[in-house]
Coordinates of C-alpha atoms in Angstrom, one line a residue:
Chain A
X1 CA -15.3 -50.1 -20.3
X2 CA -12.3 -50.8 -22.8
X3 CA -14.6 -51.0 -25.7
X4 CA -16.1 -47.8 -24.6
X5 CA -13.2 -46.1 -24.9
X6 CA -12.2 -48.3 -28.1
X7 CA -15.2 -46.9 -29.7
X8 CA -15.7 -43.3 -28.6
X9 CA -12.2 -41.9 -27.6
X10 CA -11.8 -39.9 -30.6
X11 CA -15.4 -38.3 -30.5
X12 CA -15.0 -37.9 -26.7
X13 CA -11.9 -35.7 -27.2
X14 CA -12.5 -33.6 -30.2
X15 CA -16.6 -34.3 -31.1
X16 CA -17.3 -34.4 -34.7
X17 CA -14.4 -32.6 -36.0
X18 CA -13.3 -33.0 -38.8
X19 CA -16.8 -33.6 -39.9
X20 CA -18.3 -31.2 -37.9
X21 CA -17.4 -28.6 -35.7
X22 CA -14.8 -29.2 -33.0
X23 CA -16.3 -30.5 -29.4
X24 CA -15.2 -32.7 -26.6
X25 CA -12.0 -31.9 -24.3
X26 CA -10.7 -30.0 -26.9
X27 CA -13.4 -27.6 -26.9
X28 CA -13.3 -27.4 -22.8
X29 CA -9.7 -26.7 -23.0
X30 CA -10.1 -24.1 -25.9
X31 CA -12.6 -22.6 -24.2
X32 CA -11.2 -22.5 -20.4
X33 CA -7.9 -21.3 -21.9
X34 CA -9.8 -18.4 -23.5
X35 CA -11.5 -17.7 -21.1
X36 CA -9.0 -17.2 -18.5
X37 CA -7.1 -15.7 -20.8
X38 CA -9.0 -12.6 -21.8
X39 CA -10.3 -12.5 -18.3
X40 CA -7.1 -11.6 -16.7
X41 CA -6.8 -8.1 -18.4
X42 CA -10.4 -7.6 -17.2
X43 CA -9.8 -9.0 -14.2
X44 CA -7.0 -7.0 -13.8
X45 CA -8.7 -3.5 -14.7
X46 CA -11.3 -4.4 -12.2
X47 CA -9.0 -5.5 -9.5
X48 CA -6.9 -2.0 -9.7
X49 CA -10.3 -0.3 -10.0
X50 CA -11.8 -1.9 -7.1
X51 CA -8.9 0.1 -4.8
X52 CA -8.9 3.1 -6.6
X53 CA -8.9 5.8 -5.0
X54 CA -11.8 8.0 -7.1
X55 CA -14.8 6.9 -6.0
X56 CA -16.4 7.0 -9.4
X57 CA -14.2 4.4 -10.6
X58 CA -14.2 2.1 -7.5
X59 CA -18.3 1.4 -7.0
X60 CA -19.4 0.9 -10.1
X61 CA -16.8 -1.7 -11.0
X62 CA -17.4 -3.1 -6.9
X63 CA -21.4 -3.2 -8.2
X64 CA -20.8 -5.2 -11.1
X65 CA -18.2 -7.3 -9.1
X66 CA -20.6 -8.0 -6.2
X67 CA -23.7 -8.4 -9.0
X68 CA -21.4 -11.4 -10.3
X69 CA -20.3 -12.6 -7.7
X70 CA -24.0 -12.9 -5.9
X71 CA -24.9 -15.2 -8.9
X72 CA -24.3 -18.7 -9.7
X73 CA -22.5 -18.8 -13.4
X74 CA -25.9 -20.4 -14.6
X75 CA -27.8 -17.1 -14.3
X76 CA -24.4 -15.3 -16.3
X77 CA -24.5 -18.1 -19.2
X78 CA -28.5 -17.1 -19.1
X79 CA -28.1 -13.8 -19.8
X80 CA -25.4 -14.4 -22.1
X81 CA -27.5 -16.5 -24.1
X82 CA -31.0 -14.4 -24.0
X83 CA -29.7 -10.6 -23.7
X84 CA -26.8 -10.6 -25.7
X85 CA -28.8 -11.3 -28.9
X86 CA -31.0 -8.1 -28.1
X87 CA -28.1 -6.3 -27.1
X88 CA -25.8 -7.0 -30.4
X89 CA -29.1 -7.6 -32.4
X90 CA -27.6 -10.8 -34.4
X91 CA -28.1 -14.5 -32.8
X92 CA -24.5 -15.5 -30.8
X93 CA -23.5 -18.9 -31.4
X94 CA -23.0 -21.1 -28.5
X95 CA -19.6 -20.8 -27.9
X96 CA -19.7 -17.1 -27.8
X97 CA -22.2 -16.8 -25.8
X98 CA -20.4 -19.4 -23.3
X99 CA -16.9 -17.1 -23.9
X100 CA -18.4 -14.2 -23.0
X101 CA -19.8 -15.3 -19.8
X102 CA -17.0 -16.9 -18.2
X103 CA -14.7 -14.4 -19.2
X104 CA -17.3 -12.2 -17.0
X105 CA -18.0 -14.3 -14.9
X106 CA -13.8 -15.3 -14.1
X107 CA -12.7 -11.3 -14.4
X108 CA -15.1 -10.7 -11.3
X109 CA -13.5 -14.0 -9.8
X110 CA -10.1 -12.8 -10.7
X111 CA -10.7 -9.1 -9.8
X112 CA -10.7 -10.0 -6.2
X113 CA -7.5 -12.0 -5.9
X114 CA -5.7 -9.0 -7.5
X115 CA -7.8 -6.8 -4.9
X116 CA -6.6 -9.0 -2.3
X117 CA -3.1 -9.5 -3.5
X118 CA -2.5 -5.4 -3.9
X119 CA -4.0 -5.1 -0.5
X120 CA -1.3 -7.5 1.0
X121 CA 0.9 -5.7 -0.3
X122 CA 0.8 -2.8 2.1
X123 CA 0.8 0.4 1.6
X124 CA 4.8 1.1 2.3
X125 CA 5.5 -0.4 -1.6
X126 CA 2.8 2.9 -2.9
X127 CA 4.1 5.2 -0.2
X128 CA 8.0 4.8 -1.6
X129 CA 7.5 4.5 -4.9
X130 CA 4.8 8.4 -5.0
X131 CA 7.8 9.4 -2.4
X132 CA 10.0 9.5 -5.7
X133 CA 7.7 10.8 -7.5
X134 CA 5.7 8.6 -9.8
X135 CA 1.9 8.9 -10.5
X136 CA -0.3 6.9 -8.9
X137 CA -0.8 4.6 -11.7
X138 CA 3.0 4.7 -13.3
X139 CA 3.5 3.8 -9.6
X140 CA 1.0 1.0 -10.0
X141 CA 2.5 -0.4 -13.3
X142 CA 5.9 -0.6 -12.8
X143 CA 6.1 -1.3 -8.3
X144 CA 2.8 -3.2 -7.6
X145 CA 1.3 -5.3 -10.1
X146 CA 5.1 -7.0 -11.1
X147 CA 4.9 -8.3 -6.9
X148 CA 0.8 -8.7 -7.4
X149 CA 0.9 -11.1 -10.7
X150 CA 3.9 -12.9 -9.2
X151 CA 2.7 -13.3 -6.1
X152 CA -0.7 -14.4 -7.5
X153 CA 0.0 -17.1 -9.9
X154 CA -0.7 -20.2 -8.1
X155 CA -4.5 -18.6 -7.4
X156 CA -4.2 -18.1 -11.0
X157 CA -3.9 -21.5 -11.6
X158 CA -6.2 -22.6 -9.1
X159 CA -9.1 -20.3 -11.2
X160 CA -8.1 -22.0 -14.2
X161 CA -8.9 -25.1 -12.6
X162 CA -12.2 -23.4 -11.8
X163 CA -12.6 -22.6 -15.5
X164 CA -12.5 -25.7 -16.5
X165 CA -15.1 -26.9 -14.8
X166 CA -17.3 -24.0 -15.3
X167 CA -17.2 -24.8 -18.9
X168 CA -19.4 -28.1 -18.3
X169 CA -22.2 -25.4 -18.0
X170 CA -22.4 -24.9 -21.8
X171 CA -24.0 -28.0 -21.4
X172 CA -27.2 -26.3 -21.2
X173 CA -27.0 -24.4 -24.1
X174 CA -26.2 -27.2 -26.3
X175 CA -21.9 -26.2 -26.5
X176 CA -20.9 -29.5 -27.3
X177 CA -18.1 -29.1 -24.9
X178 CA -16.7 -32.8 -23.3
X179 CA -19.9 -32.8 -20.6
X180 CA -22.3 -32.7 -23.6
X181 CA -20.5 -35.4 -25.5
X182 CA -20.3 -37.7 -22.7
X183 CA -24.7 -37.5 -22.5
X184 CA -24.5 -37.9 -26.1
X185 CA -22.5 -40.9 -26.0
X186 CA -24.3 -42.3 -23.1
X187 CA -28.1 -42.0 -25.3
X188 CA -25.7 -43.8 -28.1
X189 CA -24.9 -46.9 -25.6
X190 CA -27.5 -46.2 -23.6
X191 CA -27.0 -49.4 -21.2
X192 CA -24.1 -48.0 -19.3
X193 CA -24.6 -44.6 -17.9
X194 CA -22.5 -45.6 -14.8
X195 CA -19.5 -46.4 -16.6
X196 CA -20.2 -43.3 -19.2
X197 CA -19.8 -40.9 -16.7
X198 CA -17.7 -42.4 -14.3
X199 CA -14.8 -42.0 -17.1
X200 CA -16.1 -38.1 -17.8
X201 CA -15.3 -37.7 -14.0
X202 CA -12.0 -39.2 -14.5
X203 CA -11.2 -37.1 -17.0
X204 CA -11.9 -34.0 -15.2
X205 CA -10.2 -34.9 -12.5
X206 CA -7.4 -36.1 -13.7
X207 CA -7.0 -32.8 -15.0
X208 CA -8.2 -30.5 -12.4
X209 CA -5.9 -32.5 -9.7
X210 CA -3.1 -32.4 -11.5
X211 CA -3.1 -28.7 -12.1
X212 CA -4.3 -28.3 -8.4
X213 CA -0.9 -30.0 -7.9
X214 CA 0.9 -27.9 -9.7
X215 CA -0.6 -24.7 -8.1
X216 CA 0.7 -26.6 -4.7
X217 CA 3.7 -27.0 -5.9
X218 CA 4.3 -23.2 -7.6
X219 CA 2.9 -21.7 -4.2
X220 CA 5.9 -23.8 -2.1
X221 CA 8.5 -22.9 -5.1
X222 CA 7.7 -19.2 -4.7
X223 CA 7.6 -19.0 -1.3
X224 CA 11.3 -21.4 -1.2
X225 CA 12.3 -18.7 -3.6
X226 CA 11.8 -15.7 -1.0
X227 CA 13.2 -17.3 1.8
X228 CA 16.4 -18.7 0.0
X229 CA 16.8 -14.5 -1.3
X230 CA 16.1 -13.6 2.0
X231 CA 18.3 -16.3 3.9
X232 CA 21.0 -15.9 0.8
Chain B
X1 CA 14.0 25.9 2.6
X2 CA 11.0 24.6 4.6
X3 CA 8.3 27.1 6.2
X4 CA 5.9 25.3 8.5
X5 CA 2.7 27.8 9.4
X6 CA 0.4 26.6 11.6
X7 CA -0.4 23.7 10.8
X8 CA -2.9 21.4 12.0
X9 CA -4.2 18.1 11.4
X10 CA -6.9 15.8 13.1
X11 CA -7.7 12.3 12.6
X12 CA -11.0 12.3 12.9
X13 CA -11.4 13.3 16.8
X14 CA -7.8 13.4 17.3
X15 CA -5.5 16.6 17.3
X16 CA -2.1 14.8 15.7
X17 CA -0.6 18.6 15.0
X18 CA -1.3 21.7 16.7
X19 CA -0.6 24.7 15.3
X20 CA 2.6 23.2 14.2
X21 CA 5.1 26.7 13.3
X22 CA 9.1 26.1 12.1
X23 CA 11.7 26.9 9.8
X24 CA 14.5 24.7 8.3
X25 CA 17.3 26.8 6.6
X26 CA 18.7 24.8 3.4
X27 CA 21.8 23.5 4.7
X28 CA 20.3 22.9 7.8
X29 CA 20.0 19.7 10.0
X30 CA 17.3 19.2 12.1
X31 CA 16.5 16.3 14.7
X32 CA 12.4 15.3 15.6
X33 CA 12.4 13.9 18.5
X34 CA 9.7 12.9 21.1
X35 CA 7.9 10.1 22.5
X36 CA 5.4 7.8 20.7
X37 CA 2.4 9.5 19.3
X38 CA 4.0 12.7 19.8
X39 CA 3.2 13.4 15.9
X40 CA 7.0 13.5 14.7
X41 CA 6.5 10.9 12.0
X42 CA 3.1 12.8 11.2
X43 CA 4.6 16.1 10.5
X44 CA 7.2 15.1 8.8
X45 CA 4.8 12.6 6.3
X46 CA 2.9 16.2 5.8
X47 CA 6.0 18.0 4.3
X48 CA 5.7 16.3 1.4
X49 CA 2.2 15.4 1.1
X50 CA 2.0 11.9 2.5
X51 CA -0.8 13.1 5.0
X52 CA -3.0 15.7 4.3
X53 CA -3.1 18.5 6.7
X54 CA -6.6 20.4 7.7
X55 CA -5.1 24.2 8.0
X56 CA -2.1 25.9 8.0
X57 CA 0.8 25.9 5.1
X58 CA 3.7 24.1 4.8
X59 CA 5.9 26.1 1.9
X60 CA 9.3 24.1 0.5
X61 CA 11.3 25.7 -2.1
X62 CA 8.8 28.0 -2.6
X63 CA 5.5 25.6 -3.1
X64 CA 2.8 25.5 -0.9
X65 CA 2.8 21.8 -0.3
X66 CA -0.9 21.3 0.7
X67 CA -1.8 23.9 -2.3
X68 CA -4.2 22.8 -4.9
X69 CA -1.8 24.0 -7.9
X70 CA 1.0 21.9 -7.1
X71 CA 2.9 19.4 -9.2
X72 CA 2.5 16.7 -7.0
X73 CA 4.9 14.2 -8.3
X74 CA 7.4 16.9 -9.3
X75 CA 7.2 18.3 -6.1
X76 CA 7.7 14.6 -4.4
X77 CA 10.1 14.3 -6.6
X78 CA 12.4 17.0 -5.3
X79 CA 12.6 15.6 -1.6
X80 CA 13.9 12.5 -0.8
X81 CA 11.8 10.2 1.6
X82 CA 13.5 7.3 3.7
X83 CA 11.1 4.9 5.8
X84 CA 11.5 3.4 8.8
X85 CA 10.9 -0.1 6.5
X86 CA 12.8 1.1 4.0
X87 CA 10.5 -0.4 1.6
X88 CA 12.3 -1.4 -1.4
X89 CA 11.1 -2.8 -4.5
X90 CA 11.8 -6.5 -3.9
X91 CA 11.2 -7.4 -7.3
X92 CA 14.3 -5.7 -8.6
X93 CA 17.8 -5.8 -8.2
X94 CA 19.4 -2.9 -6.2
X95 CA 20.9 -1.0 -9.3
X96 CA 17.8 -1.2 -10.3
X97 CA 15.7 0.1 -7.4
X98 CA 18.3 3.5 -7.6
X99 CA 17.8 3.8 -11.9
X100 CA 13.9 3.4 -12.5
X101 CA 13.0 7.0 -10.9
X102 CA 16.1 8.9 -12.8
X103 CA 15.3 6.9 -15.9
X104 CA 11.5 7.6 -15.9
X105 CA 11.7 10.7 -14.1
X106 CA 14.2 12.6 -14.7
X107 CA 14.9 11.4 -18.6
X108 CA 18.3 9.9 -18.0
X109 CA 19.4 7.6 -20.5
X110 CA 20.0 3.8 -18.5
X111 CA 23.7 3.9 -18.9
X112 CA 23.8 7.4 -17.0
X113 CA 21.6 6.3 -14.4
X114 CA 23.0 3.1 -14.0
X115 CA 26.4 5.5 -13.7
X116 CA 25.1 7.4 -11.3
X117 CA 23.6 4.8 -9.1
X118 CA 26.8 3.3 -8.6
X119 CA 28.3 5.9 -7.4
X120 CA 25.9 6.5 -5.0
X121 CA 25.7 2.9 -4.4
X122 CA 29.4 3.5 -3.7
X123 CA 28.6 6.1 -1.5
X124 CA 26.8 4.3 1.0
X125 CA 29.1 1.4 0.6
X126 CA 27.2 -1.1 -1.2
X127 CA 28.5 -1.0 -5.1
X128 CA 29.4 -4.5 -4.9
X129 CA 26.1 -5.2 -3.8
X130 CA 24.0 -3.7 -7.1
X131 CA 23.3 -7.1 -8.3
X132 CA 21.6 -8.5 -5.8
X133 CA 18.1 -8.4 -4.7
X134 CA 17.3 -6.5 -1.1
X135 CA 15.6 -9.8 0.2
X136 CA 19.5 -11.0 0.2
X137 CA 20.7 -7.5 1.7
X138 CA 20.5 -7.3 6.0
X139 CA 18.3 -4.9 7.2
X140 CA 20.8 -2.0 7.9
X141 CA 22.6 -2.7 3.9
X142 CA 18.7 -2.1 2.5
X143 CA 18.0 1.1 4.6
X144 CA 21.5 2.4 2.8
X145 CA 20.0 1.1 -0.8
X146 CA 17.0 3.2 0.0
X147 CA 18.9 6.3 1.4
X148 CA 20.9 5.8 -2.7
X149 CA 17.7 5.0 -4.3
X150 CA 16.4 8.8 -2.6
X151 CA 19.6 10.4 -3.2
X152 CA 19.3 9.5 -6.8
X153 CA 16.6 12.0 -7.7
X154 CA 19.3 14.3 -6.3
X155 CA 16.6 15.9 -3.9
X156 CA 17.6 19.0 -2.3
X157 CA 16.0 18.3 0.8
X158 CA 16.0 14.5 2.6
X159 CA 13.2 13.5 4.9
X160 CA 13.8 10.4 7.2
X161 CA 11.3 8.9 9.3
X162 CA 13.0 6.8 12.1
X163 CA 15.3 5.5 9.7
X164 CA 17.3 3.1 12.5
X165 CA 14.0 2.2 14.4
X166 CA 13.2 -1.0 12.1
X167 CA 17.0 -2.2 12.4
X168 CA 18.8 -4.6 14.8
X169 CA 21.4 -2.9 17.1
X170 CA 24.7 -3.9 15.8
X171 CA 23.3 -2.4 12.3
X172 CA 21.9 1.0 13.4
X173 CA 25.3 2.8 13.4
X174 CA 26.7 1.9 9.2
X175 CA 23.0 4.0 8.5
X176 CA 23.9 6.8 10.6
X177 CA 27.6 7.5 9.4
X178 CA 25.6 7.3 5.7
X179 CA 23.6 9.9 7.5
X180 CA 26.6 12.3 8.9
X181 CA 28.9 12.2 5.7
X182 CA 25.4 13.5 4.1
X183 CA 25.2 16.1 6.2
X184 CA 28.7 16.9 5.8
X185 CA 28.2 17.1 2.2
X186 CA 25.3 20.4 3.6
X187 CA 22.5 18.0 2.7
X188 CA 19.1 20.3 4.0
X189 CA 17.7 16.9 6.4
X190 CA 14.8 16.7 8.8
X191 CA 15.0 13.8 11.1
X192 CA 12.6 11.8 13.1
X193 CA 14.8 9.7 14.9
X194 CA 15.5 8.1 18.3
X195 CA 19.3 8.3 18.4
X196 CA 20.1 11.1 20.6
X197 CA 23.9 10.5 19.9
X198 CA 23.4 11.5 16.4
X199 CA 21.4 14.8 17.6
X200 CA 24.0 15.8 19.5
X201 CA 27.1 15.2 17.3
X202 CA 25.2 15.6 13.7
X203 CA 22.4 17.9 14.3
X204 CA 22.3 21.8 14.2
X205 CA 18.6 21.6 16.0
X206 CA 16.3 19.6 17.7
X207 CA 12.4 19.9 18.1
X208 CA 10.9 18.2 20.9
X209 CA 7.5 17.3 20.3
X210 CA 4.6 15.9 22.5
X211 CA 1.2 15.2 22.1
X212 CA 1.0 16.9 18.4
X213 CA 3.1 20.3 20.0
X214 CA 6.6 21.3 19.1
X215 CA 7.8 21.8 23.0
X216 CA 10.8 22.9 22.9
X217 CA 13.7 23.7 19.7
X218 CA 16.8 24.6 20.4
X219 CA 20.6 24.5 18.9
X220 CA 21.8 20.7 19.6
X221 CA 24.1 21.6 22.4
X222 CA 21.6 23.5 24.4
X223 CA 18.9 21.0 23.6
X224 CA 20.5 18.4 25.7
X225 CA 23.2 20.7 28.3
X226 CA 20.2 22.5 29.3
X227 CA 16.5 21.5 28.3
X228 CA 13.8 24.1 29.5
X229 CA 10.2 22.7 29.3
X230 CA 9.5 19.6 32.2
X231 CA 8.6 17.4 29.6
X232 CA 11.7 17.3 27.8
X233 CA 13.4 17.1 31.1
X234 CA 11.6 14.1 32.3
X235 CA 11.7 12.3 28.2
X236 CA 15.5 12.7 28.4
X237 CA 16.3 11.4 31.8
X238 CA 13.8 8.5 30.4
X239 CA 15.9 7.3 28.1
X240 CA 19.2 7.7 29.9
X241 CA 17.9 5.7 32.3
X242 CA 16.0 2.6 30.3
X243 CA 16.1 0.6 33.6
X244 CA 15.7 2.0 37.3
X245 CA 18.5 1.2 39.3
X246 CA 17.7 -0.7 42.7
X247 CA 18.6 1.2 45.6

């Protein structure tokens, strides 16, 4: 297994750049990153939509949300692939076309722990705040997402976890993200298959549990934080 | 100040006001009391368009409250609201909580507003607390924050909804003195409130309400020397007597 490691670590972890384009970890790290990243806004448009209280706002955004969320990311990295071609009429490379559908794929994802974190909120924070006056979403901006986005990072973490794994789908679109290297490597070696993708499991674990640890450990450090104000 | 005109509201099957009819005078402070469900917190969520109401008018300063032309937030703006929960913004420090309505609402620049929320913070007896956050304030020090953070829109009118009913005993009466020296000041107040002491001593009226109906109003002194309707008769002698005494 040393050798294995000897041999490939550097194509494991960044693919063929600098000789090619960049793949491996790297590119499932770019890529999750992104991905969460341009989700959240989305995520968070769709989560304040989703308890709006105009009706024209709040089902068509629910739709989409329920569409997503009644479909494995497969089917989204599908369409991705075939439709948004038609849609933008010029061919979307590979890591596009995986971009675009886990940032849809996570907003609808993310949409509902904001959904769920505004409705534990209660409605006394909304109540006080349109009580002095402010607009529903001035009251929104400045009273309930702060508590929302605060009180929702470790799930924020925990998706990004998600992300990261999600990202081994681009396998099937040829995204030479880490999962695709790892099969590449293993038709280079070809006699150890086990060993191949026992250390690609490593790898995402190793990651995954450590920031599922951290989410643990941001949860208990937030809650800590209340009580100590509260017991101060 | 405040015109109520029949006013009535349903939730869904249930009447929760019935051809509600009163008048507050500015100046004027006046005590809702009644038992649970009797619709005090109800009407007095309509007056400034918490709740919706299904007919009738409720007129404040000259706007019809319910009316489809009104300024909502300007109009909200102009009463203050205190809550049984008190419902502070826990993300913010107490200055704060009194300074982001006057700053975004009513255009004051931060070092007025921060100003004038300590000496309304001073007021209720809690300057030295404007750094701290109300998670580290007890229960009867937030409900004081809030009554500042309301009294910083300088409202003409002050609502409170049970504003001692969330808090532990020994912290009920530092909220009510707040309460009386507001009065004394001619604050217009409408009160929901359980504290029959402070009706008496504080209040120029009381309405007695039951089942969704204002029973019985009546000049403070009268309200409780000599109540008329059975109802209030038998809801006061309730709650002078909170266990029955063996023979």
């Amino acid at each position: 297994m040393i050798e294995l490691i000897d041999t490939y670590w550097l194509y494991f972890l960044v693919g063929q750049y600098p000789h090619g384009p960049l793949g491996g970890l790297a590119l499932t790290l770019i890529l999750a990153v992104l991905g969460l990243l341009f989700a959240f806004p989305l995520g968070l448009v769709f989560g304040i939509a989703r308890v709006s209280p105009w009706r024209s706002v709040r089902w068509p955004v629910s739709a989409l949300i329920q569409i997503v969320r009644g479909t494995p990311l497969l089917m989204v990295v599908f369409w991705a692939y075939f439709f948004l071609p038609s849609l933008t009429g010029q061919n979307t490379d590979q890591f596009w076309t995986m971009l675009v559908a886990l940032v849809v794929f996570d907003a609808a994802y993310l949409a509902e722990i904001i959904r769920a974190g505004i409705q534990a909120l209660g409605k006394g924070q909304t109540e006080s705040a349109r009580s002095l006056g402010f607009s529903y979403l001035v009251a929104m901006r400045l009273v309930i997402l702060p508590q929302v986005v605060r009180n929702m990072l470790p799930s924020l973490v925990n998706q990004f976890v998600s992300t990261i794994k999600e990202t081994s789908l681009g396998y099937i679109i040829g995204l030479t993200e880490v999962s695709f290297i790892a099969t590449q490597i293993n038709t280079q070696v070809l006699t150890r298959p086990a060993e191949v993708y026992l250390l690609l499991g490593l790898t995402y674990f190793i990651l995954c549990f450590g920031l599922s640890r951290f989410a643990f450990w941001l949860e208990r450090h937030l809650q800590q934080r209340t009580m100590a104000k509260a017991h101060a | 100040m405040i015109q109520i005109e029949k006013v009535n509201k349903w939730y869904g099957g249930y009447h929760a006001l019935v051809d509600v009819t009163e008048n507050v005078a500015k100046g004027e402070v006046v005590v809702v009391c009644g038992p649970s469900g009797s619709g005090k917190s109800t009407l007095i969520r309509t007056l400034n368009r918490l709740e919706p109401i299904q007919s009738g008018r409720i007129v404040i300063d000259g706007v019809d409250a319910h009316g489809a032309r009104v300024k909502l937030n300007t109009f909200r703006s102009h009463i203050g609201f205190v809550f049984q929960q008190f419902n502070l913004f826990p993300h913010i420090t107490v200055l704060e909580n009194c300074t982001l309505a006057p700053t975004r609402l009513r255009g004051l620049k931060p070092a007025e507003a921060r100003d004038e929320a300590l000496t309304l913070l001073d007021r209720v007896g809690l300057a030295s607390k404007a750094r701290a956050y109300p998670g580290e304030l007890s229960g009867g020090q937030q409900q004081r924050v809030a009554i500042a953070r309301a009294l910083a829109m300088r409202p003409p009118l002050m609502l409170f909804d049970e504003p001692t009913s969330a808090l532990d005993p020994e912290m009920v009466g530092e909220v009510l003195l707040v309460m009386r020296d507001l009065a004394r000041d001619g604050m217009t107040m409408v009160c929901v409130t359980h504290e029959m002491g402070f009706a008496r001593d504080v209040a120029d009226r009381v309405l007695f309400m039951d089942a969704g109906r204002v029973l019985e109003r009546a000049v403070s002194s009268d309200f409780f020397a000599r109540p008329e309707h059975p109802r209030l008769r038998q809801f006061l002698s309730d709650i002078r007597t909170p266990f029955p005494v063996a023979a």
